[in-house]
Each structure stands twice: as structure tokens, then as C-alpha cells.
Amino acid sequence: MHSSKDEIYSHPQAHIADFKFDQSVAEVFPDMIQRSVPGYNTIVDAIGQMAGKYVAENTNMYDLGCSLGAVSLAARRYIQSPGTRIIGVDNSEAMVERCRLHLQAFKSDVPCEVICDDLQNIDINNASMAVMNFTLQFLEPQDRQQIINRIWSGLNPGGVLVLSEKLSHPTEQGNELLIDLHHEFKRRNGYSELEISQKRTAIENVMRIDNFATHEQRLKSAGFQDVVLWFKCYNFASLVAIK
Ligand code: GEK
């Protein structure tokens, strides 16, 4: 599938509007996320491996905030259990349209449905696995506990939630260190200072990040028994919460 280079913030903009998952972002999304999120490919493939292990016979897997379907595609490569179903959800029409094309482009025995809606409206049931790969950070902070609670309720015993997020660090110097390392990662991937700083401004109001302790506490108070930090690079992390 055709995918272009992310040049959205390469020219100076007089007014930088809040970041949106619109058509222009959907077009360059694979390039954007790989050059911006350290370990993205590793994380997606490992989530696929976890799907192979945890997605049980005759249950559902949810890919919440699925964008172009990278996680759903990885899961389909690894799922062996019969009677499973993948439900992808995203509230960006541009993403969902392209996601459906991506999924159609690969043959699979695992049916996959993509719903265009706010993930908060989705009924979660009979789930052995749910994934929020860099999605929760875009939801209103006051809604986050309820979202995690609903996922917990929809999971079968032993089911897992994989939650990947950009994290803040509780000390200022630690936080700065991680931000610097991340910006260097972006520079090395070809983003200019202008692109880095304009993107930072655009995303400031849209992506409000928590620290690890906040995530852990939220998951525990929803009822998850175990919270496992399985990936971390700079200020990016992925957790598995086990019911
Ligand atoms: C991947 N998981 O490639 N309901 C549904 N979707 C939402 C909502 C909402 N309320 N808010 C934001 N989104 C993907 C990457 S990207 C992460 C996920 C990033 C969607 C939004 O439209 C976008 O597609 C996705 O969440 C976040 O593994 O761009 O950093």
C-alpha cells in the first residue's frame, strides 16, 4: 500500500493548529509513527506474539485506536486458536478507511471488523486480549479510569490488556533527559528542529501523558492482578495488565 513521507511540519506555520488524525496524517502515518516512536516495530511484533499466546478459542481481541491496523495485522499473523475475532476501533474516518484496505490486502482466517466510533461507545465482551497501542494518551484524563474499568469488565479471567504509552517522568531532570534522548532519536530519523518543535506545539493540548505510577495505580484499581512493564525506551513504554 502506498505510504508517503511525513513532511507535515517541515515548513514554518504562522498558526499551529491542534494535531488531528485527519486525511493528511493518515496518508503518512506509517512513516510518522516509525520515525517518532522508538521501538514501534518491535512493540507491534511483540503484541502479535502475545496475541498468539493469549487470544483464546472463540473469544474476541480488541484493537482500540487501531489507526491503520498494524496491531490487528500482527495479531492475525500469530493467532492460532479457532473461532477468534478481531475488532478494531478508531474514531478517525480517514484512518478507518485505510485500515480496512490494509486488512483486505492480506489473506487471513481470522475475521477482522473495523468500527469507526469513539472507543468509549464500544461494547467490550468475551475478550481474551485488548490492546491500546499509544491511544489512551489521546483520551480525556478524566475518562481514563472508566475506560480501563470497562476493558477489565469485558476481559475473561486470565485475559490481558496491552497498554503502550508515552510517559512523563516524575522529576524534572529525569523528564528532560528522556525528552532530549527522544528528540535526538527524531533528529537521527531525519526530522528537523522546526519539525520537532512545531509538532510539539501541535500535540501539546491533544496528548496529555501520565507517569508510570499513575498508569499502574489505575490498572490496579480497575482490578488487574498484575502489571508488567515489558518494554521501555526513553519516554515510551508498554505494559501488560493481567486480569
Ligand atoms: C498502531 N494503535 O499503529 N476513540 C477511538 N480512537 C481514537 C480516539 C477515541 N476516542 N481518540 C484517538 N483515537 C496504532 C497507533 S495512534 C498513536 C495509535 C499515535 C485514535 C486516533 O484516531 C489514532 O488513530 C489513534 O487513536 C492513536 O499501533 O499517533 O501516536
Coordinates of N, CA and C in Angstrom, one line a residue, residues 43 45-55 78 129 160 162 230 238 240:
I43 N 7.6 -3.3 19.2 CA 6.4 -3.4 20.1 C 5.2 -4.0 19.3
D45 N 5.3 -6.1 16.8 CA 5.5 -7.5 16.6 C 5.3 -8.3 17.9
A46 N 5.8 -7.8 19.0 CA 5.7 -8.5 20.3 C 4.2 -8.6 20.7
I47 N 3.4 -7.6 20.4 CA 2.0 -7.6 20.7 C 1.4 -8.8 19.8
G48 N 1.8 -8.9 18.6 CA 1.4 -10.0 17.8 C 1.7 -11.4 18.4
Q49 N 2.9 -11.5 19.0 CA 3.3 -12.7 19.7 C 2.5 -12.9 20.9
M50 N 2.2 -11.9 21.6 CA 1.3 -12.0 22.8 C -0.1 -12.5 22.4
A51 N -0.6 -12.0 21.2 CA -1.9 -12.4 20.7 C -1.9 -13.9 20.5
G52 N -0.7 -14.4 19.9 CA -0.6 -15.8 19.7 C -0.7 -16.6 21.0
K53 N -0.3 -16.1 22.0 CA -0.3 -16.8 23.3 C -1.6 -16.6 24.0
Y54 N -2.2 -15.4 24.0 CA -3.3 -15.1 24.9 C -4.7 -15.2 24.2
V55 N -4.8 -15.0 22.9 CA -6.1 -14.9 22.3 C -6.6 -16.4 22.2
Y78 N -0.1 -14.2 14.1 CA 0.3 -15.1 15.2 C -0.9 -16.0 15.8
M129 N -8.1 -10.6 24.9 CA -7.0 -9.6 24.8 C -7.6 -8.3 24.3
V160 N -5.8 -10.3 29.0 CA -4.7 -9.2 29.1 C -5.1 -8.0 28.4
V162 N -2.9 -4.9 26.8 CA -1.6 -4.3 26.5 C -1.8 -2.8 26.3
W230 N 6.9 -4.4 30.1 CA 7.7 -5.3 29.3 C 8.6 -4.6 28.3
S238 N 5.5 0.1 27.2 CA 4.4 -0.7 27.0 C 4.2 -1.7 28.2
V240 N 1.8 -4.8 30.1 CA 0.7 -5.8 30.0 C 0.1 -5.9 31.4

